[in-house]
Amino acid sequence: MNQLAAPASLSAPAQNVPRSALAKISWKFGLKSLEKLACLLLFFALWEFLPRAGIVSAAFLSPPSDVFAAIVKLVQTDQLNKHIIASLQRSLAGLTLAVFFGVGLGLMMGVVRRFEAFVDPLLQLFRQVSALALFPVFLLFFGIGEASKIAIIFWAAFWPVLLNTISGVKQVEKLLIHSALSMGASRQFIFFKVILPAAAPSIFTGIRLAGAYSITALVAAEMIGSHAGLGFLTLNSQEIFQIPSMYAGIVLLAVLGLALNYVLALLEKRLTRWRSGLEFHE
């Protein structure tokens, strides 16, 4: 009986250690969350105070309460879903094309050096041209329909995916590749089991940047020929001087960008789950 009781008494202190460590982690996490929340509350309080106090004209800077009322009005009139769905369809279409072509071309350029040397001068020339500068060209080729809007978003989102993919492939440890070759691994095996997983973090960094660019490019994409979308809402509200609705569009674009970034971060965490084990052992 004594022999059975001893392990139980020894296990009690062992359980107390992780609980205290967990409490410290929870306290630090809660403190950081409060700091972030306090910063946001201070920002919105200052934003509300400046136009209410007359320091800044409310005609140019609507207080957050008026912006929130404009968002509620959009919900009540069933306009919010229409604008969000239109913007999401355009941004996701452009982002999907950018990921497909950016990752594909980036992997090819990172692996085949002669191909990179051949294509790089042309890409270096094109990457200096912004999506806004090509806006008239896209309108000439694709018209004022959805194709030109998706093309603008694609162009803005393509470059971070491409450049981060190339960088990720080039930064793969040569020792890993040589070790796999020395064990008789085929080049196809090395590409899918060594190069692609090692480059995945950099690729996902490019995709998350591209997600942010796809949202910011919405305003430019929805400048002409649009009847729905958050970018259209922002620009149209500014033209008819509905300033609270204009700021509502800006706030909703920011929220949409944060939501897209959160989804992409979850996807990255799920697809690169193997990295957590490496970080734990480090």
PDB file of N, CA, C and O in Angstrom, residues 73-132:
ATOM      1  N   LYS A  73     -27.398  50.837 -41.110  1.00  0.00           N
ATOM      2  CA  LYS A  73     -28.339  51.175 -42.176  1.00  0.00           C
ATOM      3  C   LYS A  73     -28.114  50.299 -43.403  1.00  0.00           C
ATOM      4  O   LYS A  73     -29.072  49.876 -44.067  1.00  0.00           O
ATOM      5  N   LEU A  74     -26.851  50.013 -43.711  1.00  0.00           N
ATOM      6  CA  LEU A  74     -26.549  49.118 -44.831  1.00  0.00           C
ATOM      7  C   LEU A  74     -27.094  47.717 -44.580  1.00  0.00           C
ATOM      8  O   LEU A  74     -27.574  47.053 -45.503  1.00  0.00           O
ATOM      9  N   VAL A  75     -27.004  47.280 -43.335  1.00  0.00           N
ATOM     10  CA  VAL A  75     -27.539  45.967 -42.980  1.00  0.00           C
ATOM     11  C   VAL A  75     -29.061  45.960 -43.110  1.00  0.00           C
ATOM     12  O   VAL A  75     -29.660  45.012 -43.650  1.00  0.00           O
ATOM     13  N   GLN A  76     -29.694  46.990 -42.627  1.00  0.00           N
ATOM     14  CA  GLN A  76     -31.156  47.064 -42.640  1.00  0.00           C
ATOM     15  C   GLN A  76     -31.718  47.144 -44.056  1.00  0.00           C
ATOM     16  O   GLN A  76     -32.821  46.641 -44.326  1.00  0.00           O
ATOM     17  N   THR A  77     -30.981  47.755 -44.964  1.00  0.00           N
ATOM     18  CA  THR A  77     -31.443  47.879 -46.349  1.00  0.00           C
ATOM     19  C   THR A  77     -30.931  46.753 -47.245  1.00  0.00           C
ATOM     20  O   THR A  77     -31.072  46.820 -48.474  1.00  0.00           O
ATOM     21  N   ASP A  78     -30.318  45.730 -46.639  1.00  0.00           N
ATOM     22  CA  ASP A  78     -29.805  44.561 -47.375  1.00  0.00           C
ATOM     23  C   ASP A  78     -28.749  44.932 -48.412  1.00  0.00           C
ATOM     24  O   ASP A  78     -28.592  44.234 -49.426  1.00  0.00           O
ATOM     25  N   GLN A  79     -28.041  46.020 -48.183  1.00  0.00           N
ATOM     26  CA  GLN A  79     -26.978  46.433 -49.102  1.00  0.00           C
ATOM     27  C   GLN A  79     -25.618  45.871 -48.713  1.00  0.00           C
ATOM     28  O   GLN A  79     -24.751  45.701 -49.571  1.00  0.00           O
ATOM     29  N   LEU A  80     -25.420  45.591 -47.428  1.00  0.00           N
ATOM     30  CA  LEU A  80     -24.094  45.176 -46.953  1.00  0.00           C
ATOM     31  C   LEU A  80     -23.674  43.847 -47.559  1.00  0.00           C
ATOM     32  O   LEU A  80     -22.539  43.699 -48.024  1.00  0.00           O
ATOM     33  N   ASN A  81     -24.579  42.861 -47.561  1.00  0.00           N
ATOM     34  CA  ASN A  81     -24.238  41.552 -48.130  1.00  0.00           C
ATOM     35  C   ASN A  81     -23.875  41.664 -49.601  1.00  0.00           C
ATOM     36  O   ASN A  81     -22.939  41.011 -50.081  1.00  0.00           O
ATOM     37  N   LYS A  82     -24.617  42.505 -50.320  1.00  0.00           N
ATOM     38  CA  LYS A  82     -24.348  42.680 -51.749  1.00  0.00           C
ATOM     39  C   LYS A  82     -22.949  43.231 -51.977  1.00  0.00           C
ATOM     40  O   LYS A  82     -22.199  42.718 -52.834  1.00  0.00           O
ATOM     41  N   HIS A  83     -22.551  44.235 -51.207  1.00  0.00           N
ATOM     42  CA  HIS A  83     -21.227  44.838 -51.375  1.00  0.00           C
ATOM     43  C   HIS A  83     -20.116  43.869 -50.959  1.00  0.00           C
ATOM     44  O   HIS A  83     -19.094  43.748 -51.651  1.00  0.00           O
ATOM     45  N   ILE A  84     -20.310  43.177 -49.841  1.00  0.00           N
ATOM     46  CA  ILE A  84     -19.278  42.257 -49.359  1.00  0.00           C
ATOM     47  C   ILE A  84     -19.098  41.077 -50.309  1.00  0.00           C
ATOM     48  O   ILE A  84     -17.968  40.691 -50.641  1.00  0.00           O
ATOM     49  N   ILE A  85     -20.193  40.507 -50.784  1.00  0.00           N
ATOM     50  CA  ILE A  85     -20.099  39.353 -51.688  1.00  0.00           C
ATOM     51  C   ILE A  85     -19.426  39.753 -52.993  1.00  0.00           C
ATOM     52  O   ILE A  85     -18.576  39.024 -53.521  1.00  0.00           O
ATOM     53  N   ALA A  86     -19.776  40.923 -53.538  1.00  0.00           N
ATOM     54  CA  ALA A  86     -19.163  41.375 -54.792  1.00  0.00           C
ATOM     55  C   ALA A  86     -17.661  41.574 -54.626  1.00  0.00           C
ATOM     56  O   ALA A  86     -16.863  41.150 -55.476  1.00  0.00           O
ATOM     57  N   SER A  87     -17.256  42.190 -53.512  1.00  0.00           N
ATOM     58  CA  SER A  87     -15.831  42.428 -53.283  1.00  0.00           C
ATOM     59  C   SER A  87     -15.086  41.118 -53.029  1.00  0.00           C
ATOM     60  O   SER A  87     -13.961  40.925 -53.521  1.00  0.00           O
ATOM     61  N   LEU A  88     -15.699  40.217 -52.273  1.00  0.00           N
ATOM     62  CA  LEU A  88     -15.059  38.932 -51.993  1.00  0.00           C
ATOM     63  C   LEU A  88     -14.857  38.117 -53.266  1.00  0.00           C
ATOM     64  O   LEU A  88     -13.804  37.502 -53.460  1.00  0.00           O
ATOM     65  N   GLN A  89     -15.849  38.102 -54.122  1.00  0.00           N
ATOM     66  CA  GLN A  89     -15.728  37.339 -55.368  1.00  0.00           C
ATOM     67  C   GLN A  89     -14.575  37.856 -56.220  1.00  0.00           C
ATOM     68  O   GLN A  89     -13.794  37.071 -56.770  1.00  0.00           O
ATOM     69  N   ARG A  90     -14.469  39.169 -56.311  1.00  0.00           N
ATOM     70  CA  ARG A  90     -13.397  39.746 -57.126  1.00  0.00           C
ATOM     71  C   ARG A  90     -12.022  39.512 -56.514  1.00  0.00           C
ATOM     72  O   ARG A  90     -11.076  39.115 -57.196  1.00  0.00           O
ATOM     73  N   SER A  91     -11.909  39.765 -55.212  1.00  0.00           N
ATOM     74  CA  SER A  91     -10.601  39.626 -54.563  1.00  0.00           C
ATOM     75  C   SER A  91     -10.155  38.174 -54.536  1.00  0.00           C
ATOM     76  O   SER A  91      -8.977  37.876 -54.777  1.00  0.00           O
ATOM     77  N   LEU A  92     -11.066  37.245 -54.258  1.00  0.00           N
ATOM     78  CA  LEU A  92     -10.694  35.827 -54.216  1.00  0.00           C
ATOM     79  C   LEU A  92     -10.363  35.288 -55.602  1.00  0.00           C
ATOM     80  O   LEU A  92      -9.469  34.450 -55.745  1.00  0.00           O
ATOM     81  N   ALA A  93     -11.068  35.770 -56.620  1.00  0.00           N
ATOM     82  CA  ALA A  93     -10.748  35.341 -57.987  1.00  0.00           C
ATOM     83  C   ALA A  93      -9.352  35.804 -58.391  1.00  0.00           C
ATOM     84  O   ALA A  93      -8.542  35.022 -58.921  1.00  0.00           O
ATOM     85  N   GLY A  94      -9.054  37.086 -58.128  1.00  0.00           N
ATOM     86  CA  GLY A  94      -7.720  37.586 -58.448  1.00  0.00           C
ATOM     87  C   GLY A  94      -6.641  36.925 -57.614  1.00  0.00           C
ATOM     88  O   GLY A  94      -5.557  36.605 -58.121  1.00  0.00           O
ATOM     89  N   LEU A  95      -6.917  36.698 -56.329  1.00  0.00           N
ATOM     90  CA  LEU A  95      -5.939  36.057 -55.446  1.00  0.00           C
ATOM     91  C   LEU A  95      -5.686  34.615 -55.861  1.00  0.00           C
ATOM     92  O   LEU A  95      -4.534  34.152 -55.853  1.00  0.00           O
ATOM     93  N   THR A  96      -6.728  33.896 -56.239  1.00  0.00           N
ATOM     94  CA  THR A  96      -6.561  32.501 -56.669  1.00  0.00           C
ATOM     95  C   THR A  96      -5.692  32.410 -57.913  1.00  0.00           C
ATOM     96  O   THR A  96      -4.789  31.559 -57.999  1.00  0.00           O
ATOM     97  N   LEU A  97      -5.947  33.276 -58.876  1.00  0.00           N
ATOM     98  CA  LEU A  97      -5.109  33.291 -60.081  1.00  0.00           C
ATOM     99  C   LEU A  97      -3.665  33.656 -59.749  1.00  0.00           C
ATOM    100  O   LEU A  97      -2.717  33.079 -60.302  1.00  0.00           O
ATOM    101  N   ALA A  98      -3.488  34.615 -58.834  1.00  0.00           N
ATOM    102  CA  ALA A  98      -2.137  35.028 -58.448  1.00  0.00           C
ATOM    103  C   ALA A  98      -1.390  33.898 -57.762  1.00  0.00           C
ATOM    104  O   ALA A  98      -0.195  33.685 -58.016  1.00  0.00           O
ATOM    105  N   VAL A  99      -2.073  33.151 -56.904  1.00  0.00           N
ATOM    106  CA  VAL A  99      -1.430  32.021 -56.219  1.00  0.00           C
ATOM    107  C   VAL A  99      -1.071  30.921 -57.221  1.00  0.00           C
ATOM    108  O   VAL A  99       0.032  30.361 -57.186  1.00  0.00           O
ATOM    109  N   PHE A 100      -1.982  30.627 -58.128  1.00  0.00           N
ATOM    110  CA  PHE A 100      -1.741  29.560 -59.108  1.00  0.00           C
ATOM    111  C   PHE A 100      -0.538  29.877 -59.991  1.00  0.00           C
ATOM    112  O   PHE A 100       0.395  29.074 -60.116  1.00  0.00           O
ATOM    113  N   PHE A 101      -0.542  31.054 -60.588  1.00  0.00           N
ATOM    114  CA  PHE A 101       0.548  31.403 -61.501  1.00  0.00           C
ATOM    115  C   PHE A 101       1.810  31.816 -60.745  1.00  0.00           C
ATOM    116  O   PHE A 101       2.924  31.514 -61.188  1.00  0.00           O
ATOM    117  N   GLY A 102       1.659  32.505 -59.615  1.00  0.00           N
ATOM    118  CA  GLY A 102       2.821  32.957 -58.858  1.00  0.00           C
ATOM    119  C   GLY A 102       3.608  31.806 -58.260  1.00  0.00           C
ATOM    120  O   GLY A 102       4.845  31.764 -58.365  1.00  0.00           O
ATOM    121  N   VAL A 103       2.915  30.849 -57.646  1.00  0.00           N
ATOM    122  CA  VAL A 103       3.598  29.704 -57.052  1.00  0.00           C
ATOM    123  C   VAL A 103       4.204  28.826 -58.141  1.00  0.00           C
ATOM    124  O   VAL A 103       5.350  28.372 -58.031  1.00  0.00           O
ATOM    125  N   GLY A 104       3.440  28.584 -59.210  1.00  0.00           N
ATOM    126  CA  GLY A 104       3.949  27.745 -60.294  1.00  0.00           C
ATOM    127  C   GLY A 104       5.200  28.320 -60.942  1.00  0.00           C
ATOM    128  O   GLY A 104       6.213  27.631 -61.098  1.00  0.00           O
ATOM    129  N   LEU A 105       5.132  29.596 -61.309  1.00  0.00           N
ATOM    130  CA  LEU A 105       6.282  30.240 -61.944  1.00  0.00           C
ATOM    131  C   LEU A 105       7.432  30.399 -60.965  1.00  0.00           C
ATOM    132  O   LEU A 105       8.610  30.233 -61.332  1.00  0.00           O
ATOM    133  N   GLY A 106       7.118  30.713 -59.710  1.00  0.00           N
ATOM    134  CA  GLY A 106       8.172  30.876 -58.711  1.00  0.00           C
ATOM    135  C   GLY A 106       8.926  29.588 -58.439  1.00  0.00           C
ATOM    136  O   GLY A 106      10.159  29.591 -58.299  1.00  0.00           O
ATOM    137  N   LEU A 107       8.217  28.463 -58.367  1.00  0.00           N
ATOM    138  CA  LEU A 107       8.879  27.170 -58.162  1.00  0.00           C
ATOM    139  C   LEU A 107       9.765  26.825 -59.355  1.00  0.00           C
ATOM    140  O   LEU A 107      10.891  26.329 -59.183  1.00  0.00           O
ATOM    141  N   MET A 108       9.272  27.091 -60.540  1.00  0.00           N
ATOM    142  CA  MET A 108      10.062  26.800 -61.737  1.00  0.00           C
ATOM    143  C   MET A 108      11.317  27.667 -61.794  1.00  0.00           C
ATOM    144  O   MET A 108      12.412  27.179 -62.102  1.00  0.00           O
ATOM    145  N   MET A 109      11.172  28.951 -61.456  1.00  0.00           N
ATOM    146  CA  MET A 109      12.328  29.838 -61.479  1.00  0.00           C
ATOM    147  C   MET A 109      13.312  29.512 -60.357  1.00  0.00           C
ATOM    148  O   MET A 109      14.529  29.665 -60.524  1.00  0.00           O
ATOM    149  N   GLY A 110      12.797  29.079 -59.212  1.00  0.00           N
ATOM    150  CA  GLY A 110      13.684  28.748 -58.110  1.00  0.00           C
ATOM    151  C   GLY A 110      14.461  27.464 -58.329  1.00  0.00           C
ATOM    152  O   GLY A 110      15.599  27.330 -57.862  1.00  0.00           O
ATOM    153  N   VAL A 111      13.864  26.509 -59.054  1.00  0.00           N
ATOM    154  CA  VAL A 111      14.506  25.205 -59.262  1.00  0.00           C
ATOM    155  C   VAL A 111      15.388  25.217 -60.506  1.00  0.00           C
ATOM    156  O   VAL A 111      16.518  24.723 -60.495  1.00  0.00           O
ATOM    157  N   VAL A 112      14.872  25.786 -61.597  1.00  0.00           N
ATOM    158  CA  VAL A 112      15.612  25.790 -62.872  1.00  0.00           C
ATOM    159  C   VAL A 112      16.298  27.146 -63.022  1.00  0.00           C
ATOM    160  O   VAL A 112      15.667  28.141 -63.398  1.00  0.00           O
ATOM    161  N   ARG A 113      17.574  27.184 -62.746  1.00  0.00           N
ATOM    162  CA  ARG A 113      18.303  28.458 -62.740  1.00  0.00           C
ATOM    163  C   ARG A 113      18.412  29.075 -64.129  1.00  0.00           C
ATOM    164  O   ARG A 113      18.398  30.292 -64.273  1.00  0.00           O
ATOM    165  N   ARG A 114      18.548  28.249 -65.159  1.00  0.00           N
ATOM    166  CA  ARG A 114      18.661  28.787 -66.510  1.00  0.00           C
ATOM    167  C   ARG A 114      17.356  29.450 -66.933  1.00  0.00           C
ATOM    168  O   ARG A 114      17.358  30.486 -67.617  1.00  0.00           O
ATOM    169  N   PHE A 115      16.243  28.870 -66.515  1.00  0.00           N
ATOM    170  CA  PHE A 115      14.948  29.483 -66.816  1.00  0.00           C
ATOM    171  C   PHE A 115      14.808  30.810 -66.079  1.00  0.00           C
ATOM    172  O   PHE A 115      14.286  31.784 -66.634  1.00  0.00           O
ATOM    173  N   GLU A 116      15.279  30.873 -64.840  1.00  0.00           N
ATOM    174  CA  GLU A 116      15.228  32.118 -64.091  1.00  0.00           C
ATOM    175  C   GLU A 116      16.062  33.197 -64.758  1.00  0.00           C
ATOM    176  O   GLU A 116      15.636  34.356 -64.874  1.00  0.00           O
ATOM    177  N   ALA A 117      17.267  32.829 -65.198  1.00  0.00           N
ATOM    178  CA  ALA A 117      18.134  33.797 -65.857  1.00  0.00           C
ATOM    179  C   ALA A 117      17.508  34.324 -67.150  1.00  0.00           C
ATOM    180  O   ALA A 117      17.698  35.489 -67.520  1.00  0.00           O
ATOM    181  N   PHE A 118      16.733  33.470 -67.815  1.00  0.00           N
ATOM    182  CA  PHE A 118      16.106  33.864 -69.075  1.00  0.00           C
ATOM    183  C   PHE A 118      14.909  34.786 -68.845  1.00  0.00           C
ATOM    184  O   PHE A 118      14.714  35.775 -69.557  1.00  0.00           O
ATOM    185  N   VAL A 119      14.086  34.479 -67.831  1.00  0.00           N
ATOM    186  CA  VAL A 119      12.827  35.201 -67.613  1.00  0.00           C
ATOM    187  C   VAL A 119      12.999  36.413 -66.709  1.00  0.00           C
ATOM    188  O   VAL A 119      12.223  37.377 -66.802  1.00  0.00           O
ATOM    189  N   ASP A 120      14.000  36.407 -65.847  1.00  0.00           N
ATOM    190  CA  ASP A 120      14.127  37.441 -64.818  1.00  0.00           C
ATOM    191  C   ASP A 120      14.169  38.869 -65.367  1.00  0.00           C
ATOM    192  O   ASP A 120      13.515  39.750 -64.788  1.00  0.00           O
ATOM    193  N   PRO A 121      14.894  39.167 -66.441  1.00  0.00           N
ATOM    194  CA  PRO A 121      14.899  40.565 -66.919  1.00  0.00           C
ATOM    195  C   PRO A 121      13.507  41.083 -67.276  1.00  0.00           C
ATOM    196  O   PRO A 121      13.166  42.234 -66.970  1.00  0.00           O
ATOM    197  N   LEU A 122      12.700  40.225 -67.916  1.00  0.00           N
ATOM    198  CA  LEU A 122      11.350  40.649 -68.283  1.00  0.00           C
ATOM    199  C   LEU A 122      10.483  40.862 -67.047  1.00  0.00           C
ATOM    200  O   LEU A 122       9.723  41.841 -66.962  1.00  0.00           O
ATOM    201  N   LEU A 123      10.612  39.975 -66.055  1.00  0.00           N
ATOM    202  CA  LEU A 123       9.828  40.116 -64.834  1.00  0.00           C
ATOM    203  C   LEU A 123      10.257  41.339 -64.029  1.00  0.00           C
ATOM    204  O   LEU A 123       9.416  42.018 -63.428  1.00  0.00           O
ATOM    205  N   GLN A 124      11.553  41.615 -64.016  1.00  0.00           N
ATOM    206  CA  GLN A 124      12.034  42.810 -63.312  1.00  0.00           C
ATOM    207  C   GLN A 124      11.479  44.076 -63.953  1.00  0.00           C
ATOM    208  O   GLN A 124      11.226  45.079 -63.262  1.00  0.00           O
ATOM    209  N   LEU A 125      11.288  44.042 -65.265  1.00  0.00           N
ATOM    210  CA  LEU A 125      10.696  45.193 -65.961  1.00  0.00           C
ATOM    211  C   LEU A 125       9.222  45.335 -65.594  1.00  0.00           C
ATOM    212  O   LEU A 125       8.746  46.430 -65.269  1.00  0.00           O
ATOM    213  N   PHE A 126       8.480  44.225 -65.625  1.00  0.00           N
ATOM    214  CA  PHE A 126       7.038  44.267 -65.379  1.00  0.00           C
ATOM    215  C   PHE A 126       6.709  44.597 -63.933  1.00  0.00           C
ATOM    216  O   PHE A 126       5.697  45.252 -63.667  1.00  0.00           O
ATOM    217  N   ARG A 127       7.539  44.158 -62.998  1.00  0.00           N
ATOM    218  CA  ARG A 127       7.207  44.370 -61.589  1.00  0.00           C
ATOM    219  C   ARG A 127       7.298  45.841 -61.185  1.00  0.00           C
ATOM    220  O   ARG A 127       6.776  46.238 -60.149  1.00  0.00           O
ATOM    221  N   GLN A 128       7.938  46.653 -62.003  1.00  0.00           N
ATOM    222  CA  GLN A 128       8.032  48.083 -61.719  1.00  0.00           C
ATOM    223  C   GLN A 128       6.764  48.834 -62.129  1.00  0.00           C
ATOM    224  O   GLN A 128       6.597  50.006 -61.780  1.00  0.00           O
ATOM    225  N   VAL A 129       5.899  48.149 -62.878  1.00  0.00           N
ATOM    226  CA  VAL A 129       4.673  48.789 -63.368  1.00  0.00           C
ATOM    227  C   VAL A 129       3.543  48.456 -62.398  1.00  0.00           C
ATOM    228  O   VAL A 129       3.226  47.292 -62.179  1.00  0.00           O
ATOM    229  N   SER A 130       2.940  49.476 -61.814  1.00  0.00           N
ATOM    230  CA  SER A 130       1.876  49.265 -60.838  1.00  0.00           C
ATOM    231  C   SER A 130       0.573  48.893 -61.530  1.00  0.00           C
ATOM    232  O   SER A 130       0.389  49.117 -62.740  1.00  0.00           O
ATOM    233  N   ALA A 131      -0.329  48.329 -60.746  1.00  0.00           N
ATOM    234  CA  ALA A 131      -1.637  47.956 -61.282  1.00  0.00           C
ATOM    235  C   ALA A 131      -2.418  49.183 -61.744  1.00  0.00           C
ATOM    236  O   ALA A 131      -3.157  49.131 -62.730  1.00  0.00           O
ATOM    237  N   LEU A 132      -2.241  50.329 -61.047  1.00  0.00           N
ATOM    238  CA  LEU A 132      -2.941  51.551 -61.440  1.00  0.00           C
ATOM    239  C   LEU A 132      -2.467  52.048 -62.796  1.00  0.00           C
ATOM    240  O   LEU A 132      -3.260  52.569 -63.588  1.00  0.00           O
TER     241      LEU A 132
END
